[in-house]
Structure formats: structure tokens, C-alpha cells
Amino acid sequence: MRYSVVIRYIGMVLLVLAAFMLASAGISYVSNVDSAYTPLIMSSLLTLLMGCFPLIFVPRTDRISQKEAYCIVVGAWVVASVVGMFPYLMWGGEFTLVNAWFESVSGFTTTGASILNDIEALPRGLLFWRMATCWIGGIGVVMFALVILPAIGKSKMMLSNFELSSLAKDNFNLYRTPTVVRIVLSVYVGLTVVTTLLLKLCGMTWFDSVCHAMSACGTCGFSTKNLSIGWYDSLSVELVLIFAMIMAGLHFGLIFATLRRQRNNIFRSEIARTYFAVIGVSALLIGISLWMADIYPNIFASMRSALFHTVSLITTTGFATADCNTWTSFAIMILIFCSVVCACAGSTSGGMKMDRLLLALKMLRNRLNSQQHPNAVIRTKVDGVPQDKNLLNSVMVYIVAYMLLILVGAFVNTMFGCDLLTGFSASVACASNVGPGFGEVGTMDNYSSMPAILKMNQTLLMMFGRLEIFGLIQLFFIRWWR
């Protein structure tokens, strides 16, 4: 394997990050040159230099191997998280080394968990950089490089195959790789622009509109306010964000096909219908539970809060309007279920994915049918299309690995002092890239009180979740490289 080629391509990703740092410095400049201006300028220059050196000293090549592509994708995520720390560390405040690493990983993996006790104390430039990390991470740092840097050439196919999960590729079979990349980015940018305009019409400032649109479409949940969306106390803002989060949780190929009036659209997709049904049923049950417990004054307020938080957690966004720790145990259990399952493959959300849940339920049903009819040939189908056995096996293996990851994470959390609810929900929230959990890491709390070793544990869970476990675990098998 040619390590120089890996470093060259990671250098290209660093150029993209340097550009976003420079844009964040521009926000600082127009905000009366706030205290983040110098840290962002210095970080941008340092990142630019780190990205330029490989391009200067490593010869260009258009062909890369599978191992090289794998190392580029995984390496880009790790290096981006390291570089993302620079502005935080240079600015100071609450950002110790561990805290800066936590915030950077949380942003790029679109987890949205935070160690900040006073978000509103951050200057605008640094707030925008936080949003930029989650917006870049929404579709992947490598995906951005594939679009912005045409010099990558023929290697786009190899890199995009490693960046997109196998489940996400189904709705892109008709398109060539460059077209797929453009579709993903155009839907992503378009959704962000529409959300920004709608939030502005709801009364937000332009800065808050852009920031919350980037966060919602990246399904991250970072906010510019300490009370998150609860600070606005606006039904119209909540409805816009519900729309944005639901759309960001759908397969971008389905959204594109729907806009083009193609046959494989949102309304015909079995996975999309399951996604909407889970949201509707979960919100209804939570709303009724809250109303019967007299937590809210009327059924409308109960349903409003239930719908917002159901959508927020199932799409792994993590916005909040209330403290869910005060809710009923029944409501909390449903929200934990939503945090485990999450939205659709091919979206910006994390978690197990609705696709895998649907396939697992179909396989369970078929297993029961085959026991009743031993000689019958029963195939697992989605939208009438039989699914490959290798895909079905990989789905079950992933679900098992995903549950083990959550259990190991919870074990470590409780071993170092977390109570059971906090330890388990924090593991679910970070492995699923949701952000807020319950207990001491609830919707109106953060991860600042955790010891450094647990913050490192959470960031590892975030990385495993964002790279869908096996993308990162390969690094621990040295024999694979020989």
C-alpha cells in the first residue's frame, strides 16, 4: 500500500476544511472582528499548509487500490477531527485538550453532544465553525472533497463506494459515481437553503437561521442557544425544523427521485413508509402518555412536544424544547427505541437505520413461515425486489455488532461512575450519533461533568457509529494490511 498516496488525498480534504475555517473567520470579521478571528485565521493557515505539502511532494495518481481508498476515508475522518480542534484550542475558554477533541468529533460525526455549559458565550465565528463541522460531517468530509476537487478524477468511484454504506447505494444504481455525488450534494445544499429561508420567515436572525439549518440538515443538533430550540418557544420554528429533520432522515436518492417524478419515490418506498409510521406511532404514544400524566396542560401541548422530540431523536439530530428527564418512563423507553433504530440509509442520520430494522423484521417473519411450511421457498423482499443473501447476512451481523457496541460502551460508562440510565443512554446516544441521552446527559444537560476517560470513550463510540463500526474496526486487525 502506498502511504504517500493516502496522505496526498487526505491533504485534499484538509484544503476543504481550511476553506470553511476561512469562511468562519469571515463571519468573525463582519461581527466586529470578534475573539475567534485570530484563532480561525491561524487555524486556516495551519490546515492549508498541512494540506498543501502532500500535494507538492507526492506525485498525482488517478488510480488507487481498495486498501488505499479505505485508509483515505477513515484517515480523513480522524484527521478532520484532529484539525477541527485547532480553533477551539486557540480560543481557549472551556476547551481543554479533551474537551476540544470531544466537541470536534461530536461535530464531524454529527452527534451533537457538547461539553459547553455556556454556548452563548462563544463568539459568532466559533459558533459558525461548530455548525460547519456538523454540516461537512453530514454527508462526509470525503464527499465534499469529491465534489469540490475535480483533480481526484477516476478515484471518485473507489472513494464514494467506501463513503456510502452498502444500504445507501440501492437508490443510486442508475447513476454514475460523479452524478451520485452531485445528487447528494445538490439535495443537501437545496434542503439547507430552503430551511434557512423558512426559519428566517419564522423570525430568526439570518445568522441563527443559517446555523440551525446547517445543524438540522446535518442531523447534528448543535444550537446557538443554551436552551436549544426551547429558547425560541415558537411553533412555526418547530414545524420548520420537524420538516427539515424528517427530510434529512430520508434517503437523498429518494428525495431526488421524488422531485424528478420518478417511479422509485418517497411515496412508493416501503422503507420510507415504515419510517413515517414509526414516527407517527411513537409520537402518538408519547403524546398520550404525557397528557395522561398531566405533564403538559393539554393534549395539543403534549403532542407538540412529543412530535418534536420523536423526530429529533429518530433522525439523530438532538434538538430539544423540553427536559425529557421529567417525562414518563414509558415515553423515555420509546425515545430510547427511536435513538437505537434511527432514520434511513442514504441520509445524514446515524444509528442502526430503518432499512435494517425492516429487513430484520421481514427475516423474522419469513423464519416463522418457513417453520410452518418447511418445503416453501420464501424470499425476503423490499418493494417487491428479492434481497441478496449476502446483504441479509451483513444486516444481521451489523445489528449484532451494533448492540454489542452499545453494551460495551454502557459497561465502560458504568464502570467509571455513571448511573445505569446515564451510562446506557449516553452509550446509545453516542454510538447512534444522537447526542442527548437521559439522566445526567439529558436534553437540557451536557457531557461536561464526565471525567476525561469517559469523554474519550464517548468519542470512540461516535467514531464507530459514524463509520458504521466495521469502517473503523479494520484498523485493529493488523494482518489485514499484509
Short mmCIF file of C-alpha atoms in Angstrom, two decimals:
data_model
loop_
_atom_site.label_atom_id
_atom_site.label_comp_id
_atom_site.label_asym_id
_atom_site.label_seq_id
_atom_site.Cartn_x
_atom_site.Cartn_y
_atom_site.Cartn_z
CA MET A 1 0.00 0.00 0.00
CA ARG A 2 1.28 3.48 -0.91
CA TYR A 3 1.04 5.61 2.22
CA SER A 4 2.17 8.68 0.29
CA VAL A 5 -0.95 8.45 -1.90
CA VAL A 6 -3.16 8.18 1.20
CA ILE A 7 -1.53 11.29 2.68
CA ARG A 8 -1.99 13.18 -0.61
CA TYR A 9 -5.73 12.56 -0.70
CA ILE A 10 -6.16 13.39 2.97
CA GLY A 11 -4.32 16.63 2.16
CA MET A 12 -7.07 17.45 -0.34
CA VAL A 13 -9.66 17.04 2.40
CA LEU A 14 -7.66 19.42 4.60
CA LEU A 15 -7.93 22.08 1.88
CA VAL A 16 -11.72 21.87 2.13
CA LEU A 17 -11.56 22.27 5.91
CA ALA A 18 -9.19 25.25 5.57
CA ALA A 19 -11.73 26.92 3.28
CA PHE A 20 -14.51 26.51 5.87
CA MET A 21 -12.24 27.84 8.60
CA LEU A 22 -11.55 30.87 6.43
CA ALA A 23 -15.29 31.36 5.91
CA SER A 24 -15.77 31.18 9.69
CA ALA A 25 -13.05 33.82 10.08
CA GLY A 26 -15.05 35.94 7.64
CA ILE A 27 -18.05 35.65 9.96
CA SER A 28 -15.80 36.83 12.81
CA TYR A 29 -14.60 39.77 10.72
CA VAL A 30 -18.08 41.03 9.88
CA SER A 31 -19.01 40.56 13.56
CA ASN A 32 -16.68 43.43 14.54
CA VAL A 33 -13.62 41.14 14.47
CA ASP A 34 -14.68 39.05 17.46
CA SER A 35 -12.29 37.00 19.61
CA ALA A 36 -12.46 33.98 17.29
CA TYR A 37 -10.98 35.84 14.31
CA THR A 38 -7.30 35.25 15.06
CA PRO A 39 -7.73 31.59 16.13
CA LEU A 40 -9.70 30.86 12.95
CA ILE A 41 -7.22 32.64 10.67
CA MET A 42 -4.28 30.86 12.29
CA SER A 43 -6.09 27.51 12.14
CA SER A 44 -6.96 28.06 8.50
CA LEU A 45 -3.36 28.83 7.56
CA LEU A 46 -2.02 25.86 9.52
CA THR A 47 -4.56 23.50 7.95
CA LEU A 48 -3.81 24.93 4.50
CA LEU A 49 -0.10 24.27 4.93
CA MET A 50 -0.76 20.73 6.15
CA GLY A 51 -2.93 20.10 3.09
CA CYS A 52 -0.55 21.68 0.56
CA PHE A 53 2.63 19.82 1.47
CA PRO A 54 1.41 16.38 0.29
CA LEU A 55 0.14 17.91 -2.96
CA ILE A 56 3.55 19.44 -3.63
CA PHE A 57 5.77 16.50 -2.74
CA VAL A 58 3.61 13.49 -3.65
CA PRO A 59 3.07 12.85 -7.38
CA ARG A 60 -0.50 12.77 -8.62
CA THR A 61 -2.12 9.40 -9.36
CA ASP A 62 -5.61 8.64 -10.65
CA ARG A 63 -5.68 5.00 -9.59
CA ILE A 64 -5.89 3.82 -6.02
CA SER A 65 -6.40 0.36 -4.51
CA GLN A 66 -9.23 -0.68 -2.22
CA LYS A 67 -6.95 -0.62 0.81
CA GLU A 68 -5.76 2.87 -0.07
CA ALA A 69 -9.35 4.08 -0.54
CA TYR A 70 -10.29 2.61 2.82
CA CYS A 71 -7.37 4.33 4.55
CA ILE A 72 -8.19 7.64 2.85
CA VAL A 73 -11.81 7.60 4.06
CA VAL A 74 -11.08 6.51 7.64
CA GLY A 75 -7.95 8.66 7.83
CA ALA A 76 -9.83 11.71 6.57
CA TRP A 77 -12.41 11.39 9.36
CA VAL A 78 -9.75 11.05 12.06
CA VAL A 79 -7.52 13.83 10.71
CA ALA A 80 -10.51 16.15 10.20
CA SER A 81 -11.46 15.68 13.85
CA VAL A 82 -7.89 16.48 14.94
CA VAL A 83 -7.70 19.58 12.73
CA GLY A 84 -11.16 20.65 13.87
CA MET A 85 -9.74 21.08 17.38
CA PHE A 86 -7.38 23.89 16.33
CA PRO A 87 -9.85 26.83 16.55
CA TYR A 88 -11.19 25.59 19.90
CA LEU A 89 -7.77 25.14 21.47
CA MET A 90 -6.51 28.52 20.25
CA TRP A 91 -9.61 30.28 21.52
CA GLY A 92 -9.47 28.66 24.98
CA GLY A 93 -12.35 29.08 27.42
CA GLU A 94 -13.90 25.73 28.29
CA PHE A 95 -11.87 23.98 25.59
CA THR A 96 -9.23 21.86 27.25
CA LEU A 97 -7.50 19.30 25.03
CA VAL A 98 -10.04 16.58 25.81
CA ASN A 99 -12.99 18.97 25.53
CA ALA A 100 -11.79 20.31 22.18
CA TRP A 101 -11.40 16.77 20.86
CA PHE A 102 -14.88 15.85 22.14
CA GLU A 103 -16.52 18.89 20.51
CA SER A 104 -14.70 18.36 17.22
CA VAL A 105 -15.54 14.64 16.97
CA SER A 106 -19.13 15.35 18.02
CA GLY A 107 -19.45 17.90 15.22
CA PHE A 108 -17.89 15.90 12.39
CA THR A 109 -19.79 12.74 13.33
CA THR A 110 -22.99 14.86 13.59
CA THR A 111 -23.59 13.55 17.11
CA GLY A 112 -24.30 16.98 18.56
CA ALA A 113 -23.23 16.12 22.11
CA SER A 114 -21.44 19.01 23.79
CA ILE A 115 -19.23 19.84 26.75
CA LEU A 116 -20.15 23.54 26.69
CA ASN A 117 -22.02 24.96 29.67
CA ASP A 118 -22.44 28.40 28.09
CA ILE A 119 -22.82 28.16 24.32
CA GLU A 120 -23.93 31.77 24.04
CA ALA A 121 -20.53 32.90 25.39
CA LEU A 122 -18.87 31.71 22.16
CA PRO A 123 -18.15 34.36 19.50
CA ARG A 124 -20.05 34.10 16.22
CA GLY A 125 -17.04 32.90 14.26
CA LEU A 126 -16.56 29.91 16.55
CA LEU A 127 -20.31 29.18 16.60
CA PHE A 128 -20.26 29.08 12.81
CA TRP A 129 -17.24 26.74 12.81
CA ARG A 130 -19.16 24.36 15.10
CA MET A 131 -22.01 24.37 12.59
CA ALA A 132 -19.59 23.96 9.68
CA THR A 133 -18.12 20.79 11.20
CA CYS A 134 -21.54 19.16 11.53
CA TRP A 135 -22.63 20.33 8.06
CA ILE A 136 -19.48 18.89 6.48
CA GLY A 137 -19.88 15.72 8.51
CA GLY A 138 -23.50 15.36 7.41
CA ILE A 139 -22.60 13.92 4.02
CA GLY A 140 -18.96 13.20 4.85
CA VAL A 141 -15.69 15.05 4.59
CA VAL A 142 -14.64 12.86 1.66
CA MET A 143 -17.90 13.53 -0.20
CA PHE A 144 -17.21 17.26 -0.04
CA ALA A 145 -13.76 16.68 -1.46
CA LEU A 146 -15.17 14.53 -4.27
CA VAL A 147 -17.36 17.43 -5.42
CA ILE A 148 -15.11 20.42 -4.82
CA LEU A 149 -11.81 18.95 -6.02
CA PRO A 150 -12.07 17.72 -9.64
CA ALA A 151 -8.38 16.68 -9.55
CA ILE A 152 -9.43 13.46 -7.81
CA GLY A 153 -10.55 12.18 -11.20
CA LYS A 154 -11.17 8.46 -11.65
CA SER A 155 -10.64 7.73 -7.96
CA LYS A 156 -14.10 9.17 -7.19
CA MET A 157 -15.74 5.80 -7.73
CA MET A 158 -13.49 3.99 -5.28
CA LEU A 159 -13.74 6.66 -2.59
CA SER A 160 -17.51 7.10 -2.87
CA ASN A 161 -18.01 3.33 -2.55
CA PHE A 162 -16.26 3.43 0.82
CA GLU A 163 -18.01 6.61 1.97
CA LEU A 164 -21.55 5.37 1.17
CA SER A 165 -22.87 2.38 3.09
CA SER A 166 -24.00 -0.67 1.10
CA LEU A 167 -27.64 0.00 2.01
CA ALA A 168 -27.40 3.59 0.73
CA LYS A 169 -26.35 2.56 -2.77
CA ASP A 170 -29.64 0.91 -3.76
CA ASN A 171 -31.33 4.10 -4.95
CA PHE A 172 -28.26 5.23 -6.89
CA ASN A 173 -27.84 2.18 -9.13
CA LEU A 174 -28.94 4.07 -12.24
CA TYR A 175 -26.30 6.79 -11.93
CA ARG A 176 -22.57 7.03 -12.48
CA THR A 177 -20.43 7.96 -9.49
CA PRO A 178 -19.91 11.67 -10.38
CA THR A 179 -23.68 12.01 -10.80
CA VAL A 180 -24.36 10.34 -7.45
CA VAL A 181 -22.02 12.75 -5.69
CA ARG A 182 -23.67 15.76 -7.34
CA ILE A 183 -27.16 14.47 -6.48
CA VAL A 184 -26.26 14.05 -2.81
CA LEU A 185 -24.71 17.50 -2.52
CA SER A 186 -27.42 19.29 -4.53
CA VAL A 187 -30.21 17.79 -2.37
CA TYR A 188 -28.22 18.61 0.77
CA VAL A 189 -27.48 22.21 -0.19
CA GLY A 190 -31.00 22.74 -1.51
CA LEU A 191 -32.59 21.47 1.71
CA THR A 192 -30.28 23.70 3.75
CA VAL A 193 -31.17 26.78 1.70
CA VAL A 194 -34.93 26.12 1.91
CA THR A 195 -34.70 25.54 5.67
CA THR A 196 -32.70 28.76 6.12
CA LEU A 197 -35.30 30.84 4.29
CA LEU A 198 -38.21 29.27 6.19
CA LEU A 199 -36.52 29.86 9.56
CA LYS A 200 -35.89 33.46 8.60
CA LEU A 201 -39.58 33.86 7.78
CA CYS A 202 -40.34 32.47 11.25
CA GLY A 203 -38.48 35.35 12.87
CA MET A 204 -34.94 34.06 13.37
CA THR A 205 -31.97 36.28 12.52
CA TRP A 206 -30.06 35.40 9.38
CA PHE A 207 -27.15 34.05 11.42
CA ASP A 208 -29.34 31.82 13.59
CA SER A 209 -31.31 30.70 10.53
CA VAL A 210 -28.19 29.57 8.68
CA CYS A 211 -26.71 27.90 11.76
CA HIS A 212 -29.83 25.96 12.68
CA ALA A 213 -30.49 25.00 9.06
CA MET A 214 -26.96 23.59 8.78
CA SER A 215 -27.41 21.74 12.06
CA ALA A 216 -30.86 20.35 11.18
CA CYS A 217 -29.89 19.19 7.69
CA GLY A 218 -26.70 17.65 9.07
CA THR A 219 -28.87 15.99 11.76
CA CYS A 220 -26.42 17.20 14.40
CA GLY A 221 -28.42 19.31 16.85
CA PHE A 222 -25.85 21.97 17.64
CA SER A 223 -27.59 25.23 18.52
CA THR A 224 -26.53 28.81 19.13
CA LYS A 225 -28.61 28.92 22.34
CA ASN A 226 -28.12 27.26 25.72
CA LEU A 227 -31.78 26.19 25.76
CA SER A 228 -31.57 24.85 22.20
CA ILE A 229 -34.84 25.34 20.25
CA GLY A 230 -36.72 25.85 23.52
CA TRP A 231 -35.22 29.35 23.64
CA TYR A 232 -37.45 30.46 20.73
CA ASP A 233 -40.71 28.98 22.08
CA SER A 234 -42.14 29.17 18.57
CA LEU A 235 -44.49 26.64 16.97
CA SER A 236 -43.57 27.81 13.47
CA VAL A 237 -39.84 27.31 14.13
CA GLU A 238 -40.51 23.83 15.48
CA LEU A 239 -42.63 22.87 12.45
CA VAL A 240 -39.93 24.04 10.02
CA LEU A 241 -37.28 22.08 11.89
CA ILE A 242 -39.53 18.99 12.03
CA PHE A 243 -39.86 19.19 8.25
CA ALA A 244 -36.09 19.68 7.79
CA MET A 245 -35.17 16.84 10.15
CA ILE A 246 -37.62 14.40 8.58
CA MET A 247 -36.34 15.19 5.09
CA ALA A 248 -32.70 14.92 6.21
CA GLY A 249 -33.54 11.48 7.63
CA LEU A 250 -34.75 10.20 4.23
CA HIS A 251 -32.57 8.65 1.54
CA PHE A 252 -31.35 11.56 -0.61
CA GLY A 253 -31.78 9.43 -3.72
CA LEU A 254 -35.48 9.06 -2.90
CA ILE A 255 -35.85 12.82 -2.42
CA PHE A 256 -34.18 13.43 -5.78
CA ALA A 257 -36.35 10.80 -7.48
CA THR A 258 -39.50 12.34 -5.96
CA LEU A 259 -38.57 15.80 -7.24
CA ARG A 260 -37.92 14.29 -10.68
CA ARG A 261 -41.29 12.44 -10.51
CA GLN A 262 -39.61 9.08 -10.97
CA ARG A 263 -41.18 5.78 -10.00
CA ASN A 264 -38.87 4.93 -7.07
CA ASN A 265 -40.03 7.87 -4.96
CA ILE A 266 -40.81 8.52 -1.31
CA PHE A 267 -44.47 7.55 -1.63
CA ARG A 268 -43.71 4.14 -3.15
CA SER A 269 -40.81 3.24 -0.88
CA GLU A 270 -41.59 0.60 1.75
CA ILE A 271 -38.73 1.86 3.90
CA ALA A 272 -39.98 5.46 3.79
CA ARG A 273 -43.49 4.34 4.75
CA THR A 274 -42.07 2.39 7.68
CA TYR A 275 -40.06 5.45 8.70
CA PHE A 276 -43.15 7.70 8.70
CA ALA A 277 -45.22 5.05 10.51
CA VAL A 278 -42.67 4.67 13.32
CA ILE A 279 -42.53 8.45 13.76
CA GLY A 280 -46.32 8.76 13.82
CA VAL A 281 -46.99 5.88 16.20
CA SER A 282 -44.13 6.82 18.55
CA ALA A 283 -45.18 10.48 18.74
CA LEU A 284 -48.82 9.49 19.32
CA LEU A 285 -47.97 7.10 22.16
CA ILE A 286 -45.60 9.57 23.81
CA GLY A 287 -48.12 12.40 23.48
CA ILE A 288 -50.88 10.36 25.10
CA SER A 289 -48.51 9.28 27.88
CA LEU A 290 -47.53 12.89 28.63
CA TRP A 291 -51.14 14.06 28.56
CA MET A 292 -52.35 11.31 30.89
CA ALA A 293 -49.51 12.09 33.33
CA ASP A 294 -50.52 15.79 33.39
CA ILE A 295 -47.01 16.87 32.41
CA TYR A 296 -48.47 19.36 29.91
CA PRO A 297 -51.68 21.39 30.36
CA ASN A 298 -53.49 19.97 27.33
CA ILE A 299 -53.32 17.32 24.61
CA PHE A 300 -52.08 19.81 22.00
CA ALA A 301 -49.03 20.81 24.05
CA SER A 302 -48.32 17.14 24.79
CA MET A 303 -48.50 16.16 21.11
CA ARG A 304 -46.42 19.17 20.04
CA SER A 305 -43.55 18.31 22.36
CA ALA A 306 -43.86 14.57 21.67
CA LEU A 307 -43.67 15.02 17.89
CA PHE A 308 -40.70 17.38 18.02
CA HIS A 309 -38.59 15.18 20.29
CA THR A 310 -39.55 11.97 18.47
CA VAL A 311 -38.42 13.43 15.16
CA SER A 312 -35.36 14.99 16.78
CA LEU A 313 -34.12 11.70 18.25
CA ILE A 314 -35.13 9.30 15.49
CA THR A 315 -33.28 11.44 12.94
CA THR A 316 -30.29 11.64 15.36
CA THR A 317 -30.50 15.45 15.39
CA GLY A 318 -30.87 16.06 19.11
CA PHE A 319 -32.60 19.45 19.20
CA ALA A 320 -34.69 19.98 22.32
CA THR A 321 -37.55 22.13 23.57
CA ALA A 322 -38.04 20.46 26.97
CA ASP A 323 -36.28 18.40 29.61
CA CYS A 324 -37.22 14.81 28.74
CA ASN A 325 -35.94 13.57 32.12
CA THR A 326 -39.25 14.80 33.57
CA TRP A 327 -41.27 12.63 31.18
CA THR A 328 -42.83 9.25 31.95
CA SER A 329 -40.74 6.07 31.88
CA PHE A 330 -42.92 4.83 29.01
CA ALA A 331 -42.09 7.93 26.94
CA ILE A 332 -38.37 7.60 27.72
CA MET A 333 -38.38 3.95 26.61
CA ILE A 334 -39.93 4.88 23.26
CA LEU A 335 -37.38 7.66 22.78
CA ILE A 336 -34.55 5.22 23.53
CA PHE A 337 -36.03 2.86 20.93
CA CYS A 338 -36.08 5.74 18.42
CA SER A 339 -32.45 6.56 19.32
CA VAL A 340 -31.42 2.97 18.57
CA VAL A 341 -33.32 2.49 15.29
CA CYS A 342 -32.98 6.00 13.79
CA ALA A 343 -33.75 7.06 10.22
CA CYS A 344 -32.96 5.76 6.72
CA ALA A 345 -29.76 4.74 4.99
CA GLY A 346 -28.55 7.30 2.46
CA SER A 347 -29.43 10.18 4.78
CA THR A 348 -27.31 12.26 7.15
CA SER A 349 -28.54 10.38 10.23
CA GLY A 350 -26.70 7.65 12.14
CA GLY A 351 -27.90 4.66 14.15
CA MET A 352 -28.98 1.20 13.10
CA LYS A 353 -31.12 2.57 10.24
CA MET A 354 -34.76 1.89 9.42
CA ASP A 355 -33.68 -0.25 6.45
CA ARG A 356 -32.03 -2.80 8.72
CA LEU A 357 -35.00 -2.86 11.11
CA LEU A 358 -37.40 -3.56 8.25
CA LEU A 359 -35.19 -6.31 6.81
CA ALA A 360 -34.72 -7.89 10.25
CA LEU A 361 -38.50 -7.94 10.85
CA LYS A 362 -39.09 -9.46 7.40
CA MET A 363 -36.46 -12.13 8.05
CA LEU A 364 -38.09 -12.92 11.40
CA ARG A 365 -41.49 -13.28 9.74
CA ASN A 366 -40.04 -15.48 6.99
CA ARG A 367 -38.33 -17.65 9.60
CA LEU A 368 -41.67 -18.29 11.30
CA ASN A 369 -43.30 -19.02 7.93
CA SER A 370 -40.56 -21.45 6.95
CA GLN A 371 -41.09 -23.42 10.18
CA GLN A 372 -44.78 -23.73 9.36
CA HIS A 373 -44.07 -24.59 5.70
CA PRO A 374 -40.66 -26.36 5.59
CA ASN A 375 -40.75 -27.04 1.83
CA ALA A 376 -41.71 -23.50 0.81
CA VAL A 377 -39.17 -21.22 -0.88
CA ILE A 378 -39.52 -17.86 0.88
CA ARG A 379 -37.55 -14.81 -0.22
CA THR A 380 -37.09 -11.59 1.70
CA LYS A 381 -38.31 -8.72 -0.47
CA VAL A 382 -38.33 -4.93 -0.19
CA ASP A 383 -40.55 -3.01 -2.62
CA GLY A 384 -41.11 -6.34 -4.38
CA VAL A 385 -37.40 -6.88 -5.05
CA PRO A 386 -35.77 -10.04 -3.59
CA GLN A 387 -32.80 -9.19 -1.39
CA ASP A 388 -29.42 -10.83 -1.79
CA LYS A 389 -28.49 -13.35 0.93
CA ASN A 390 -25.10 -11.70 1.47
CA LEU A 391 -26.83 -8.40 2.15
CA LEU A 392 -29.23 -10.04 4.61
CA ASN A 393 -26.34 -11.72 6.42
CA SER A 394 -24.46 -8.41 6.63
CA VAL A 395 -27.58 -6.76 8.07
CA MET A 396 -27.83 -9.29 10.89
CA VAL A 397 -24.09 -9.14 11.58
CA TYR A 398 -24.25 -5.35 11.78
CA ILE A 399 -27.23 -5.39 14.17
CA VAL A 400 -25.39 -7.80 16.49
CA ALA A 401 -22.20 -5.70 16.33
CA TYR A 402 -24.20 -2.52 16.93
CA MET A 403 -25.90 -3.91 20.03
CA LEU A 404 -22.57 -5.19 21.35
CA LEU A 405 -21.03 -1.76 20.81
CA ILE A 406 -23.80 -0.13 22.85
CA LEU A 407 -23.44 -2.71 25.63
CA VAL A 408 -19.64 -2.35 25.80
CA GLY A 409 -19.98 1.44 25.84
CA ALA A 410 -22.55 1.25 28.65
CA PHE A 411 -20.33 -1.15 30.58
CA VAL A 412 -17.39 1.26 30.42
CA ASN A 413 -19.58 4.22 31.38
CA THR A 414 -20.97 2.49 34.46
CA MET A 415 -17.54 1.13 35.40
CA PHE A 416 -16.24 4.69 35.75
CA GLY A 417 -19.08 6.03 37.87
CA CYS A 418 -22.15 6.70 35.70
CA ASP A 419 -25.53 5.56 36.96
CA LEU A 420 -27.31 2.96 34.83
CA LEU A 421 -29.67 5.33 32.97
CA THR A 422 -26.92 7.86 32.23
CA GLY A 423 -24.37 5.22 31.25
CA PHE A 424 -26.69 3.25 28.97
CA SER A 425 -28.39 6.24 27.33
CA ALA A 426 -25.04 8.00 26.78
CA SER A 427 -23.73 4.88 25.04
CA VAL A 428 -26.84 4.73 22.83
CA ALA A 429 -26.72 8.47 22.12
CA CYS A 430 -23.05 8.44 21.08
CA ALA A 431 -23.00 5.12 19.18
CA SER A 432 -26.12 6.24 17.28
CA ASN A 433 -24.79 9.80 16.82
CA VAL A 434 -27.93 11.17 18.50
CA GLY A 435 -26.30 13.43 21.10
CA PRO A 436 -28.59 13.86 24.13
CA GLY A 437 -29.43 10.88 26.30
CA PHE A 438 -31.16 10.73 29.67
CA GLY A 439 -30.15 11.12 33.28
CA GLU A 440 -27.10 13.38 33.64
CA VAL A 441 -26.78 13.73 29.83
CA GLY A 442 -30.40 14.66 29.14
CA THR A 443 -31.79 17.07 26.58
CA MET A 444 -31.15 20.10 28.78
CA ASP A 445 -27.78 18.86 30.11
CA ASN A 446 -24.41 18.07 28.51
CA TYR A 447 -21.33 15.87 28.86
CA SER A 448 -19.11 18.40 30.69
CA SER A 449 -19.35 16.65 34.06
CA MET A 450 -17.98 13.36 32.72
CA PRO A 451 -14.36 12.50 33.56
CA ALA A 452 -11.83 12.70 30.72
CA ILE A 453 -11.67 8.93 30.25
CA LEU A 454 -15.42 8.74 29.65
CA LYS A 455 -15.33 11.66 27.23
CA MET A 456 -12.72 9.71 25.26
CA ASN A 457 -14.97 6.65 25.44
CA GLN A 458 -17.89 8.63 24.03
CA THR A 459 -15.79 9.98 21.14
CA LEU A 460 -14.73 6.43 20.27
CA LEU A 461 -18.39 5.39 20.21
CA MET A 462 -19.18 8.36 17.97
CA MET A 463 -16.46 7.35 15.51
CA PHE A 464 -17.58 3.72 15.46
CA GLY A 465 -21.18 4.81 14.90
CA ARG A 466 -20.42 7.29 12.12
CA LEU A 467 -18.18 4.84 10.24
CA GLU A 468 -20.74 2.07 10.79
CA ILE A 469 -18.50 0.04 13.11
CA PHE A 470 -16.63 -2.06 10.54
CA GLY A 471 -15.24 1.01 8.80
CA LEU A 472 -13.15 1.78 11.88
CA ILE A 473 -12.67 -1.67 13.37
CA GLN A 474 -10.49 -2.76 10.44
CA LEU A 475 -7.68 -0.62 11.83
CA PHE A 476 -7.39 -3.03 14.76
CA PHE A 477 -6.69 -6.01 12.51
CA ILE A 478 -3.05 -5.61 11.55
CA ARG A 479 -2.97 -8.79 9.46
CA TRP A 480 -5.45 -7.22 7.05
CA TRP A 481 -2.70 -4.86 5.83
CA ARG A 482 -0.23 -7.61 4.84
#
